[in-house]
mmCIF file of C-alpha atoms and ligand atoms in Angstrom:
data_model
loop_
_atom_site.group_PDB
_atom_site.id
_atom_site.type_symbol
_atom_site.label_atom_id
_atom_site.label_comp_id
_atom_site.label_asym_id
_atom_site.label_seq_id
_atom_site.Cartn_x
_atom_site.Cartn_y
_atom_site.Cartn_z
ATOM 1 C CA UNK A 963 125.187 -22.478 -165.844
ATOM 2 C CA UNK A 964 128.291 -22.797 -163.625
ATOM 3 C CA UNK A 965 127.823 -25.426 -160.903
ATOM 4 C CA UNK A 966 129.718 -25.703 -157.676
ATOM 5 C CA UNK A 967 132.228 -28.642 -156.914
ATOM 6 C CA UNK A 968 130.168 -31.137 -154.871
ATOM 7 C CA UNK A 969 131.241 -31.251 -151.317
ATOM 8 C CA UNK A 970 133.024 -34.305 -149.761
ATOM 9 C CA UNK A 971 129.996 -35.032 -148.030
ATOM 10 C CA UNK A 972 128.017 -35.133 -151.751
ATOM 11 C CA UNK A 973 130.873 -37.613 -153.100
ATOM 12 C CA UNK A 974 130.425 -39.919 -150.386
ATOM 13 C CA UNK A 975 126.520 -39.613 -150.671
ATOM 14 C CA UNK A 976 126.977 -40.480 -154.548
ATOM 15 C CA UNK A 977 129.077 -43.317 -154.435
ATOM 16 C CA UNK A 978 126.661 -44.712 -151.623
ATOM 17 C CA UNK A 979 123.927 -43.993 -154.259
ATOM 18 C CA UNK A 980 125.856 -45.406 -157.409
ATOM 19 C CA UNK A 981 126.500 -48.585 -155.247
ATOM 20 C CA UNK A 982 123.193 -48.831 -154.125
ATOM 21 C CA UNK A 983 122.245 -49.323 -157.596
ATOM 22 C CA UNK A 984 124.704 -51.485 -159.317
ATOM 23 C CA UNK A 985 122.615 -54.404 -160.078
ATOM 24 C CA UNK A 986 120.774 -51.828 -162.355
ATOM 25 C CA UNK A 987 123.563 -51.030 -164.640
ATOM 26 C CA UNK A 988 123.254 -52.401 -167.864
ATOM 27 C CA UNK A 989 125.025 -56.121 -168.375
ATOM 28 C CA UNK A 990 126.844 -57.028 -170.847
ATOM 29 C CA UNK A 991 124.188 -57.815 -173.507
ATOM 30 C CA UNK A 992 124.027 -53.741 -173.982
ATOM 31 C CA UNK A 993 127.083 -52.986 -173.121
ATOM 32 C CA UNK A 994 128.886 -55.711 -175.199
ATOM 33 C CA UNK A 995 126.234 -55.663 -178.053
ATOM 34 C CA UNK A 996 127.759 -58.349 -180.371
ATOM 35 C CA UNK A 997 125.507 -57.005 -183.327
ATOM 36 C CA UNK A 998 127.536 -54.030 -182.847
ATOM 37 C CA UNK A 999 130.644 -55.962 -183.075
ATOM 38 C CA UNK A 1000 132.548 -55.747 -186.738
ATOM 39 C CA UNK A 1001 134.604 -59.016 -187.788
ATOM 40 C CA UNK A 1002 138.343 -58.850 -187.242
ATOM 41 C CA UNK A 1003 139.975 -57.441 -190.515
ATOM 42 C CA UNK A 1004 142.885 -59.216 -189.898
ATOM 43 C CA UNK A 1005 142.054 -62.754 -191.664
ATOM 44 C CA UNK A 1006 141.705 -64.180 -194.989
ATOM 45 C CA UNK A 1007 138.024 -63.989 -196.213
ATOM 46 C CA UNK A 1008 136.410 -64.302 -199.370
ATOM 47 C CA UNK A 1009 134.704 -61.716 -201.615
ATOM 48 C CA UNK A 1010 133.778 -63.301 -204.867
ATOM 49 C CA UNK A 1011 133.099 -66.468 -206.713
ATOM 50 C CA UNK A 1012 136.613 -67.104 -209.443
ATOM 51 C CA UNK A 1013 133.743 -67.681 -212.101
ATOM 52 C CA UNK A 1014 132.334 -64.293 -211.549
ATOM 53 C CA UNK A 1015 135.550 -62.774 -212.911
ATOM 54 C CA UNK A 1016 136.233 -63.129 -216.557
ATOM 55 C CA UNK A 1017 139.639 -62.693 -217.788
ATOM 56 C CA UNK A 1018 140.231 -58.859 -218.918
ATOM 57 C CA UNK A 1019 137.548 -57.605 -216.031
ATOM 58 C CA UNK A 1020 136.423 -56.209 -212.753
ATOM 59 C CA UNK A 1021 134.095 -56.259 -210.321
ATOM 60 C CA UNK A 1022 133.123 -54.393 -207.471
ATOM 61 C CA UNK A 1023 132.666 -55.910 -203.410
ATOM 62 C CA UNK A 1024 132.558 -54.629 -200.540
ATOM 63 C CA UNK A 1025 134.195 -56.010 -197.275
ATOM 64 C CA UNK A 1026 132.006 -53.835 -194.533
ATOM 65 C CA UNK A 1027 132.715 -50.384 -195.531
ATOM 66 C CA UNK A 1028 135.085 -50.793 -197.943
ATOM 67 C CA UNK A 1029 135.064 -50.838 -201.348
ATOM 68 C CA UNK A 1030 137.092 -53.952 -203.027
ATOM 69 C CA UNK A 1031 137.700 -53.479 -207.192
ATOM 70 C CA UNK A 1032 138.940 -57.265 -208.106
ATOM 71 C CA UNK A 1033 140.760 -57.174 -211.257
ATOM 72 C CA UNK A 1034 141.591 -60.197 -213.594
ATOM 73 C CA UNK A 1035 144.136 -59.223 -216.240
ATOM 74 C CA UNK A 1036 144.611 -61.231 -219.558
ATOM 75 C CA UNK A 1037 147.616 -62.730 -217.900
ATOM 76 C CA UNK A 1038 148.520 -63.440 -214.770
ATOM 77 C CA UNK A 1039 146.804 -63.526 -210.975
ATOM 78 C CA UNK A 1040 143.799 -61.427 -209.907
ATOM 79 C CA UNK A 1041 144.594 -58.317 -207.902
ATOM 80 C CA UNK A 1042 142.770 -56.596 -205.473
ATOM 81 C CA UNK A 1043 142.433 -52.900 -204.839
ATOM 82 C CA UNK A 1044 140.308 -50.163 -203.142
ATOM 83 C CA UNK A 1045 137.675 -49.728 -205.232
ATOM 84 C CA UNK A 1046 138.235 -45.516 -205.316
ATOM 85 C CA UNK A 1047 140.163 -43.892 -208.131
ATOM 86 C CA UNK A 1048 142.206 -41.538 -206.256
ATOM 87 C CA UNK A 1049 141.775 -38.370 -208.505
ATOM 88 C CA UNK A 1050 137.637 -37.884 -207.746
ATOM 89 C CA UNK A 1051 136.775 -41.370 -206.002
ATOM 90 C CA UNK A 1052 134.613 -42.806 -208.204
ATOM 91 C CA UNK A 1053 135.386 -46.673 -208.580
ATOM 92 C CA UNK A 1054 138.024 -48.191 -210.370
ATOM 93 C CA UNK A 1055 135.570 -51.171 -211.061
ATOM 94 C CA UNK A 1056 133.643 -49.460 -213.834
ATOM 95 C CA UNK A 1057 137.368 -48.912 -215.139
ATOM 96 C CA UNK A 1058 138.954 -50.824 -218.000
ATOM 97 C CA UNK A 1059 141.451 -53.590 -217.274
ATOM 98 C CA UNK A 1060 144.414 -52.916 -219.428
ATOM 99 C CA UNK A 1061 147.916 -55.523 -219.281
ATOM 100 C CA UNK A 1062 148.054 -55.483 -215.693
ATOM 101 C CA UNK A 1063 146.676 -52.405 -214.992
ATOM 102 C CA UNK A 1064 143.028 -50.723 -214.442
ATOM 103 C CA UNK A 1065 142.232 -48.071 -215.987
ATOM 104 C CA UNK A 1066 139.647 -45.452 -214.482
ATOM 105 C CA UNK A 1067 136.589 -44.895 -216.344
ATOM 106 C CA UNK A 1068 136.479 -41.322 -215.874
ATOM 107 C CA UNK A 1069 139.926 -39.573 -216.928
ATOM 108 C CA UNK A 1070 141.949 -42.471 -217.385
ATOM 109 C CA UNK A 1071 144.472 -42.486 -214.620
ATOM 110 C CA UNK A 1072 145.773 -46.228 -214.696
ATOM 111 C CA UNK A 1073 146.707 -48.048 -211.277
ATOM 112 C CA UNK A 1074 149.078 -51.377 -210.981
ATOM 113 C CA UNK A 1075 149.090 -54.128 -208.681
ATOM 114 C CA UNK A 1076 150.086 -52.255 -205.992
ATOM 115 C CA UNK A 1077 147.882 -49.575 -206.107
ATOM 116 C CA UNK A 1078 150.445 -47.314 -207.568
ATOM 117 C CA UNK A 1079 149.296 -44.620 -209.977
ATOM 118 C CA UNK A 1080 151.369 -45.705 -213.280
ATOM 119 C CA UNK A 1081 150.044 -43.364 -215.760
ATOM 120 C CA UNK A 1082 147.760 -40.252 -215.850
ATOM 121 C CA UNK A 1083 147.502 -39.466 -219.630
ATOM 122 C CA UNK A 1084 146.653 -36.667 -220.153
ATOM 123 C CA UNK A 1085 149.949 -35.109 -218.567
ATOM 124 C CA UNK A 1086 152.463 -36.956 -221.009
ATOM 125 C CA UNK A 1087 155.279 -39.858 -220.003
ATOM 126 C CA UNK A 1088 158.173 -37.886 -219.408
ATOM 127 C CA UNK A 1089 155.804 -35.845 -216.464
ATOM 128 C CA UNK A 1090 154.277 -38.706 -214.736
ATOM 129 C CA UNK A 1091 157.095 -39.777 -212.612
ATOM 130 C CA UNK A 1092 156.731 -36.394 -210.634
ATOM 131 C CA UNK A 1093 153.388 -35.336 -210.766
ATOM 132 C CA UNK A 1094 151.673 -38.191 -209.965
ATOM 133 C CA UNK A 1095 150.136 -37.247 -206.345
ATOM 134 C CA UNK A 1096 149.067 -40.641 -204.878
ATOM 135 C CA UNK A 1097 148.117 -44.266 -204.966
ATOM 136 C CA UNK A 1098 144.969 -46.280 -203.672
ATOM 137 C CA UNK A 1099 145.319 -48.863 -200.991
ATOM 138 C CA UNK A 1100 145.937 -53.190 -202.504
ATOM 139 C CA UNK A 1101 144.847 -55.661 -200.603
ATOM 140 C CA UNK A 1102 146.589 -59.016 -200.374
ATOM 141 C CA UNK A 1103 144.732 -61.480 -202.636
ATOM 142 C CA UNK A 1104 144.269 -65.486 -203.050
ATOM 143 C CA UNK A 1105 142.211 -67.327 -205.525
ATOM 144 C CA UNK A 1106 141.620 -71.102 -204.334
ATOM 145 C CA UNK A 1107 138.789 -73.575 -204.146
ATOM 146 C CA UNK A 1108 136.688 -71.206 -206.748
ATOM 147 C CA UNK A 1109 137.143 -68.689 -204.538
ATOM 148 C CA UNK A 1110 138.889 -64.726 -204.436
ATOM 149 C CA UNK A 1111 140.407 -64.219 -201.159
ATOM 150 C CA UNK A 1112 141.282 -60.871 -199.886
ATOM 151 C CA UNK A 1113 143.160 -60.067 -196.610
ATOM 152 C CA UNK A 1114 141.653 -56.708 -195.339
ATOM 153 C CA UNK A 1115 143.306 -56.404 -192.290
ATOM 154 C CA UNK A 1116 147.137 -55.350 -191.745
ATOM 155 C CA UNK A 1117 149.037 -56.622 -195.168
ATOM 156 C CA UNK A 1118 152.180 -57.809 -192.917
ATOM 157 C CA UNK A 1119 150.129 -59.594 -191.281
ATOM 158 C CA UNK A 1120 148.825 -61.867 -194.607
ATOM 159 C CA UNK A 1121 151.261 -64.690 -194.751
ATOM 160 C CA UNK A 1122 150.691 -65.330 -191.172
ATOM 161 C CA UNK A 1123 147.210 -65.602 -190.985
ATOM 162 C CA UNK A 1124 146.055 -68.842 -190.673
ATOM 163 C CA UNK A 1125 144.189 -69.773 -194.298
ATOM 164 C CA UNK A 1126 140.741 -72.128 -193.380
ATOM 165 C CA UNK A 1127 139.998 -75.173 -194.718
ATOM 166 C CA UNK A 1128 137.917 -75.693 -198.286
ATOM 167 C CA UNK A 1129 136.053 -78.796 -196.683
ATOM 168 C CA UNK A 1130 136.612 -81.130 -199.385
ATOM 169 C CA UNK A 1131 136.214 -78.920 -202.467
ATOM 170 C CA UNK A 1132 140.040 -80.783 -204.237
ATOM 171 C CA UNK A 1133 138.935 -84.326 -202.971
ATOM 172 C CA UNK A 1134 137.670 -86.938 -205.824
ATOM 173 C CA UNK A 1135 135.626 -88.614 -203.585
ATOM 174 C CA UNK A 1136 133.237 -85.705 -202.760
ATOM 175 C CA UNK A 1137 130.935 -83.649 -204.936
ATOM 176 C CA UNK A 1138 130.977 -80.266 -203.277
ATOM 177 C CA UNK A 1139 128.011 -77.844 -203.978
ATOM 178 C CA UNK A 1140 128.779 -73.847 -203.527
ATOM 179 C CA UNK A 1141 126.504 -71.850 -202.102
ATOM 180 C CA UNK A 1142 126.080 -68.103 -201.751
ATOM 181 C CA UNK A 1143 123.091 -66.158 -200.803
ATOM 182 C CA UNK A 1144 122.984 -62.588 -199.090
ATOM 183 C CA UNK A 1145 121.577 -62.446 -195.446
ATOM 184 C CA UNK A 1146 120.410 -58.979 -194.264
ATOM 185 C CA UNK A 1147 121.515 -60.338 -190.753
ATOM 186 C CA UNK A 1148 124.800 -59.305 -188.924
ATOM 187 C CA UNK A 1149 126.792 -62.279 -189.902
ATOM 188 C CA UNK A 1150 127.112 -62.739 -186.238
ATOM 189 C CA UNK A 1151 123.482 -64.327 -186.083
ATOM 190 C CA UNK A 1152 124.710 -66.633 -188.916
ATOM 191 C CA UNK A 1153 127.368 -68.275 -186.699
ATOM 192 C CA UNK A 1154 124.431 -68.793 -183.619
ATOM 193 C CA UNK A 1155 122.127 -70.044 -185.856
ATOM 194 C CA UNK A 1156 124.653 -72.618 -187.176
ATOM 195 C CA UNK A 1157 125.603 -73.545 -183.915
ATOM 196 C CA UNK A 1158 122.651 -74.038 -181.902
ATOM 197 C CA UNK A 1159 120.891 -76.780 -183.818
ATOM 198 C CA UNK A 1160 118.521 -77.583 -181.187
ATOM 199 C CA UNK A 1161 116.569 -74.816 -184.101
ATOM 200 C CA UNK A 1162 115.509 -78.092 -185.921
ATOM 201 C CA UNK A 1163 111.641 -77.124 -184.975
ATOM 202 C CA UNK A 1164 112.155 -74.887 -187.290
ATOM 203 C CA UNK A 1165 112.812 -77.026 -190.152
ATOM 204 C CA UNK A 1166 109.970 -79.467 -189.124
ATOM 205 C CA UNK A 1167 108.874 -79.014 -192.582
ATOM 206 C CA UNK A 1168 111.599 -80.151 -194.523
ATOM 207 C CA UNK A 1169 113.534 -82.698 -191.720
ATOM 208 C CA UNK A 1170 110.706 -84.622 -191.228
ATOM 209 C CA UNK A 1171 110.445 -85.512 -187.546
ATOM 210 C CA UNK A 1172 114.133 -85.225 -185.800
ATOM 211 C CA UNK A 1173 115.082 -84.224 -182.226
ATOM 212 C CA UNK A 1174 118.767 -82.415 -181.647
ATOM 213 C CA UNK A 1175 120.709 -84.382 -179.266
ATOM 214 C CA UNK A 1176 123.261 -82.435 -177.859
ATOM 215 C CA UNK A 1177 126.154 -84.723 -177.234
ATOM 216 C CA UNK A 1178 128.762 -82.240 -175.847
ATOM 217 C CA UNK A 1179 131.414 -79.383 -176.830
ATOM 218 C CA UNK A 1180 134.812 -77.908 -176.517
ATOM 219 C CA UNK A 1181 136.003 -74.350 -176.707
ATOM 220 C CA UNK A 1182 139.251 -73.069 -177.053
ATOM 221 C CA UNK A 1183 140.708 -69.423 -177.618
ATOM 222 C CA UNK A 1184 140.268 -69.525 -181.299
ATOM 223 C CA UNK A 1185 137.069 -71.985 -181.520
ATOM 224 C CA UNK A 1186 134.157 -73.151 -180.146
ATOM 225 C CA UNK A 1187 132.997 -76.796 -181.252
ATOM 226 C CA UNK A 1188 129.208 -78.633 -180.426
ATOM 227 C CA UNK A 1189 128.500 -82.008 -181.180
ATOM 228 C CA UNK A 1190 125.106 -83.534 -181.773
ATOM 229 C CA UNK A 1191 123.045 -86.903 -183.224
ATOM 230 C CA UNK A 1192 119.996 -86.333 -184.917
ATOM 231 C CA UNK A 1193 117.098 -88.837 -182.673
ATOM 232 C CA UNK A 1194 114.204 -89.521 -185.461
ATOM 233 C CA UNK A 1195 110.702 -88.805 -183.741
ATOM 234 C CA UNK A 1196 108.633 -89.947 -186.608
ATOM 235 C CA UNK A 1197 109.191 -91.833 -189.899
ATOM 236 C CA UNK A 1198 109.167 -89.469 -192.484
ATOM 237 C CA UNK A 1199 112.744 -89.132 -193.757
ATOM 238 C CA UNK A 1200 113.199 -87.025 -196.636
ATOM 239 C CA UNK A 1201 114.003 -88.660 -200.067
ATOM 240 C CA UNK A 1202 117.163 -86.947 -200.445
ATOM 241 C CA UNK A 1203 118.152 -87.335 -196.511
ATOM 242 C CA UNK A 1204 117.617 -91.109 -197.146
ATOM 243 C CA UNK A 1205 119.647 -91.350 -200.073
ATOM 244 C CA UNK A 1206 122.730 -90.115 -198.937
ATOM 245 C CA UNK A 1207 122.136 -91.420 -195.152
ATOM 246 C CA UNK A 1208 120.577 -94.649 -195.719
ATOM 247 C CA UNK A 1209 117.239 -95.708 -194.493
ATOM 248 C CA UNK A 1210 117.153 -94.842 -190.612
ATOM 249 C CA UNK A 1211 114.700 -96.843 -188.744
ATOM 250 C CA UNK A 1212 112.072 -95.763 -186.276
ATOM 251 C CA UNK A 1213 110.912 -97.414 -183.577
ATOM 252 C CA UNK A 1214 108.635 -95.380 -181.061
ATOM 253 C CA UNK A 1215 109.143 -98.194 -178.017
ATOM 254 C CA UNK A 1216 113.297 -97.632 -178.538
ATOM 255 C CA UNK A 1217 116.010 -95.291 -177.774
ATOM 256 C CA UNK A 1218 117.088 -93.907 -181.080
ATOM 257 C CA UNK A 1219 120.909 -95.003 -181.592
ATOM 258 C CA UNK A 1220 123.393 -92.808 -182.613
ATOM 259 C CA UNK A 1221 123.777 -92.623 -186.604
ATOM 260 C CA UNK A 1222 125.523 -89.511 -187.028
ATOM 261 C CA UNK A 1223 127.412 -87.490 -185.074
ATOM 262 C CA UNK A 1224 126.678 -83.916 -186.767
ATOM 263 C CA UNK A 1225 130.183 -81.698 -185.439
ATOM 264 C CA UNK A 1226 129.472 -77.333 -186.284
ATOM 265 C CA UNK A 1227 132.978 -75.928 -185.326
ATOM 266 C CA UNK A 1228 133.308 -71.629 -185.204
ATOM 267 C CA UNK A 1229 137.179 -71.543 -185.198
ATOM 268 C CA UNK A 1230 137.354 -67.547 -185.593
ATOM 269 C CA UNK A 1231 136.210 -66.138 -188.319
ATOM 270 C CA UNK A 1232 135.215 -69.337 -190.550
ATOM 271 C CA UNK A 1233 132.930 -71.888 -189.646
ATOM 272 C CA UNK A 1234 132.437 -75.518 -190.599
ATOM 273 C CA UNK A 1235 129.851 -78.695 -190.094
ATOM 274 C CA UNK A 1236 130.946 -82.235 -190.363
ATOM 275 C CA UNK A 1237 128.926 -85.363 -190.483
ATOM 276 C CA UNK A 1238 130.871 -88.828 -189.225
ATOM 277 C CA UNK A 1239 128.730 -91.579 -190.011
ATOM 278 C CA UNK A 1240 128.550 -94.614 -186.825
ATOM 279 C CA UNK A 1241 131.880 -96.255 -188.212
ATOM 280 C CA UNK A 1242 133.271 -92.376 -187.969
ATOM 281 C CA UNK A 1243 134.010 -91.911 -191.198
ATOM 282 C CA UNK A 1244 133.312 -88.656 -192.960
ATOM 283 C CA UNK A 1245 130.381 -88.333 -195.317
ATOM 284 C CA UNK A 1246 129.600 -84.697 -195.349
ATOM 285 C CA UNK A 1247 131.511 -81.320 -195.043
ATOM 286 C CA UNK A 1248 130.612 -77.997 -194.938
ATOM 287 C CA UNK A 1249 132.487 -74.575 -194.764
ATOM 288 C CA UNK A 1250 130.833 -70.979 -194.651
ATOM 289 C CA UNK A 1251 132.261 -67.601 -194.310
ATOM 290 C CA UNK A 1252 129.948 -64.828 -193.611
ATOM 291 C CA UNK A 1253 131.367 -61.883 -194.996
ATOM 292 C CA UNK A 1254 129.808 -58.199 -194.236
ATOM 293 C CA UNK A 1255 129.230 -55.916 -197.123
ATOM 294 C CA UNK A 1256 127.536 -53.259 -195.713
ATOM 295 C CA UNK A 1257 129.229 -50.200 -194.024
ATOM 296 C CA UNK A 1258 126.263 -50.433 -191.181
ATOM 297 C CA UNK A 1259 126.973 -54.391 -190.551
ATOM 298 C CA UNK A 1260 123.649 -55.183 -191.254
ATOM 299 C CA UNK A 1261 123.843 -57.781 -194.016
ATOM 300 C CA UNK A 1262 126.502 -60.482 -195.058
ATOM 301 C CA UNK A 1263 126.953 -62.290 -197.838
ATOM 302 C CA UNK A 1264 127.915 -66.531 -197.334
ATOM 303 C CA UNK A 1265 130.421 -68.198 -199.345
ATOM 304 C CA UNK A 1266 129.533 -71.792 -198.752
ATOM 305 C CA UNK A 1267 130.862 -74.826 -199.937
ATOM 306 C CA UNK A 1268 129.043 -78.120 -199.025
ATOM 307 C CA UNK A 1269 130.761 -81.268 -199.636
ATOM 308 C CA UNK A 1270 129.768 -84.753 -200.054
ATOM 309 C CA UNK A 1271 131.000 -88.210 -200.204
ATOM 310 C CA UNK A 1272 130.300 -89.985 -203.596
ATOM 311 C CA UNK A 1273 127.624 -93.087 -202.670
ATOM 312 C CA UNK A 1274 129.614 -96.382 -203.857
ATOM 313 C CA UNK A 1275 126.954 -96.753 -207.307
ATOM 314 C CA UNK A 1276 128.242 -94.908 -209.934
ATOM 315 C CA UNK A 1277 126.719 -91.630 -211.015
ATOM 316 C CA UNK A 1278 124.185 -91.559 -207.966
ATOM 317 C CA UNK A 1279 125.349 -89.090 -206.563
ATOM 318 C CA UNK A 1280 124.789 -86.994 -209.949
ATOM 319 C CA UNK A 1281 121.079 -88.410 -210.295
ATOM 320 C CA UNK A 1282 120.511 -86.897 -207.129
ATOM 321 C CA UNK A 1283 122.196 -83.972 -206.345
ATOM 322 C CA UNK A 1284 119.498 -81.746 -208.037
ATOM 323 C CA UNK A 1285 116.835 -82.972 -205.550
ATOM 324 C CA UNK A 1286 119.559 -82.100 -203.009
ATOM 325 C CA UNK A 1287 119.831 -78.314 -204.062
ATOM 326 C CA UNK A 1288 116.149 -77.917 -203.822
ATOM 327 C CA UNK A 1289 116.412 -79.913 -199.640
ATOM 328 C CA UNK A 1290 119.454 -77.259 -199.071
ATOM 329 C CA UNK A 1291 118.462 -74.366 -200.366
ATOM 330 C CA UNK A 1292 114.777 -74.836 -198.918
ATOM 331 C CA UNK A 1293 116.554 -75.255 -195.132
ATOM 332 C CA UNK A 1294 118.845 -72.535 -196.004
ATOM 333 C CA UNK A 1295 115.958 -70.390 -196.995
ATOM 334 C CA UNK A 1296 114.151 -70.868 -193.325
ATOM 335 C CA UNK A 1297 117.260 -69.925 -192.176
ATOM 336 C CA UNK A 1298 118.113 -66.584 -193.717
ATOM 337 C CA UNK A 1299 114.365 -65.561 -193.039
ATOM 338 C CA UNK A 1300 114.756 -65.949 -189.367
ATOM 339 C CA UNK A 1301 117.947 -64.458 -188.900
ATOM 340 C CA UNK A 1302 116.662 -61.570 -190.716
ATOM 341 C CA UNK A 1303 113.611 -61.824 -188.332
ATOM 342 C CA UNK A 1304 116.029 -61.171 -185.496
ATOM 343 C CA UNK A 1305 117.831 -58.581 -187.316
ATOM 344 C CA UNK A 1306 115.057 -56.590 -187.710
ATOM 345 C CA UNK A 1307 113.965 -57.479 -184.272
ATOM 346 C CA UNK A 1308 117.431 -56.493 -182.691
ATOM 347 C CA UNK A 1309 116.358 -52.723 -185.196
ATOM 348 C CA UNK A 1310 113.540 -52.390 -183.870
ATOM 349 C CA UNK A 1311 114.091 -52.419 -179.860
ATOM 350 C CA UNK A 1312 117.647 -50.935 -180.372
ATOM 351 C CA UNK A 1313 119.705 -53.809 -179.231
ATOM 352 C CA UNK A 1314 120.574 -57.071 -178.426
ATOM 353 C CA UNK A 1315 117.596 -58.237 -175.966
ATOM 354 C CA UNK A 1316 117.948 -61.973 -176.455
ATOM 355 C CA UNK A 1317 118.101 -64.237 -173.832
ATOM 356 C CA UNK A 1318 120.394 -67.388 -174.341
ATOM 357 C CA UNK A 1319 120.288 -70.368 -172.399
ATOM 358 C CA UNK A 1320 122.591 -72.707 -173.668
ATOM 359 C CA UNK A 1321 126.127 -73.004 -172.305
ATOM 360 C CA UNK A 1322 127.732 -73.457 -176.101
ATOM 361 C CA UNK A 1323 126.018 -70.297 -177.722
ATOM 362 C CA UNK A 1324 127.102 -68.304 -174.741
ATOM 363 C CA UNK A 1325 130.589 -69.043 -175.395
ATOM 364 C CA UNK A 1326 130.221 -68.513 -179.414
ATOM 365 C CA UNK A 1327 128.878 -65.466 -178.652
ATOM 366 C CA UNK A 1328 132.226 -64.739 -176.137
ATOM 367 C CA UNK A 1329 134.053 -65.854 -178.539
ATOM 368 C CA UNK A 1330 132.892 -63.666 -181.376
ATOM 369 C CA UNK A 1331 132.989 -60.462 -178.961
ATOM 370 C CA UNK A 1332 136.659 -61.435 -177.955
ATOM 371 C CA UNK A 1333 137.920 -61.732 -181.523
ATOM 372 C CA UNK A 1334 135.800 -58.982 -183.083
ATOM 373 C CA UNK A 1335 136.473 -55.110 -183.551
ATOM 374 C CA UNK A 1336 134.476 -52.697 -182.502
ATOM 375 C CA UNK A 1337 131.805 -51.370 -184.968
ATOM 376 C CA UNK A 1338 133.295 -48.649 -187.118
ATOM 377 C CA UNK A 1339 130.558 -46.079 -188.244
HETATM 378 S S1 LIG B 908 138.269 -39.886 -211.401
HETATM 379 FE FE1 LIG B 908 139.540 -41.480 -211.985
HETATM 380 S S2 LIG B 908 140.806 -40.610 -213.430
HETATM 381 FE FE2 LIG B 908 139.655 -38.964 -212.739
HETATM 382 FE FE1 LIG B 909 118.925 -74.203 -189.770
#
């Protein structure tokens, strides 16, 4: 069908139309969809625990869509490369780790540090040099706090990038528990759930009776920052609460005081909690990545590290950090089912319908669209 240029007549007539009906366009929750925002490549993150990696192996992650082999020869650092041999792309992870080398499983071609093919053996020494066709893509790599870093973004731009903070995983003084579950959330929902803590109904179980109190926030280009105290409602504080807190007091006929001031920081892509206690010094510290690993950026997995100040009696905090896994990982748990809830809910009516009302989450959620990339397919 061949249709005729519209008149200047019809132009005007559909630009009075379209204007018309501009408060019907779409705003920006559909057209902006942060769920269908990917995380910028171009930071450190990590992608697997050190202890997960013997000596003489590799494993298999994936950042998003892309396939990570981590290698850990004999000797020397870990290494990190695409985790596609490049003869017939099956992964180098099921490979064998040889000096510092990986060697594919299938035909044997063997890959260095750099990604460079360095032997394909079944075509002799003398005619590797020429015949070798190709490498696979390295990736920048750190190993710190327990942790394998890779930088999957632009390798020049690696020694740049900004490297987060460990809370206080090398300080004496803290115990720091690591954490590390897989949410089948965009990580995205991770960071709002973090950061809007006025959420605490749903932890009613476990918190006993608190109330948020939102004491303010700060935002910057890189960051977003809320600060709250935790008001007790009722007076049943949780054994392992109390222990590291102290005994807070409730009194129905008083204003609760300010105990703790409870600070959850984004600064792009990491984010962190820290707990001042009244005199303002630090007794708790928490840092969590949430790192995609699925090409449809539909799941994440954490890397957390939570870390906190040794009580002054010896070996308490030992005695009770069991009973403070169990606390954690129960409040963690809540968590992770209700951001999968609104993952699934965000599936089902094909988009981000949610309706935010407070001030800080709106700008976590501009900040997060502003340093994101959009979704690759
Ligand atoms: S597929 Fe890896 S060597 Fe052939
Ligand atoms: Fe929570």
């Amino acid at each position: 069908m061949i249709l005729s240029k519209p008149s200047l007549y019809e132009n005007y007539a559909l630009l009075l139309i379209s204007l018309l009906f501009e408060h019907e366009y779409p705003d920006v929750n559909t057209t902006n969809d942060l769920r269908l925002t990917d995380i910028s490549p171009d930071f450190w993150y990590p992608i697997a625990w050190s202890k997960d990696l013997k000596r003489g192996k590799t494993i298999g992650r994936y950042f998003g869509k892309h396939p990570i082999a981590l290698i850990r020869p004999k000797k020397g650092r870990v290494f990190a490369l695409e985790d596609r041999c490049a003869h017939r792309q099956v992964p180098l992870s099921k490979g064998v780790v040889e000096g510092d080398s990986i060697k594919c499983c299938y035909h044997g071609w063997a890959y260095g540090r750099a990604g460079q093919c360095v032997d394909i053996p079944y075509l002799g020494k003398d005619a590797n040099k020429e015949r070798i066709p190709n490498c696979v893509k390295s990736y920048p790599c750190r190993e710190t706090g327990g942790m394998i870093f890779i930088f999957p973004g632009e390798p020049e731009k690696a020694d740049s990038a900004a490297f987060p903070r460990l809370a206080q995983v090398y300080n004496p003084a803290f115990k720091t528990r690591r954490f590390n579950p897989s949410v089948r959330c965009h990580y995205t929902f991770m960071h709002e759930n973090l950061m809007d803590m006025n959420h605490q109904f749903l932890h009613r179980r476990q918190m006993g009776q608190i109330k948020a109190r939102y004491l303010g926030g700060d935002n910057g280009d890189n960051f977003v920052e809320a600060r709250y105290s935790f008001a007790r409602t009722g007076n049943q504080q949780p054994l392992a609460e109390r222990l590291i807190f102290g005994k807070h007091k409730y009194d129905p006929n008083k204003v609760q005081p300010v105990e703790e001031v409870v600070t959850i920081r984004t600064t792009y892509p990491y984010q962190s909690l820290h707990i001042h206690d009244k005199d303002g010094d630090l007794i708790m510290e928490l840092f969590a990545a949430y790192v995609p690993d699925s090409p449809e950026g539909k799941s994440c997995q954490t890397f957390g590290l939570l870390s906190v100040l040794r009580p002054k009696t010896p070996f308490l905090i030992d005695i009770i950090w069991p009973a403070l896994g169990v606390f954690t990982n129960r409040i963690f748990h809540e968590d992770k089912e209700i951001v999968e809830m609104e993952q699934k809910a965000w599936e089902e009516l094909g988009g981000d319908h949610n309706v935010e009302v407070f001030p800080i989450v709106k700008k976590l959620r501009e900040l997060l669209l502003r340093h994101g990339v959009p979704h690759e397919a």
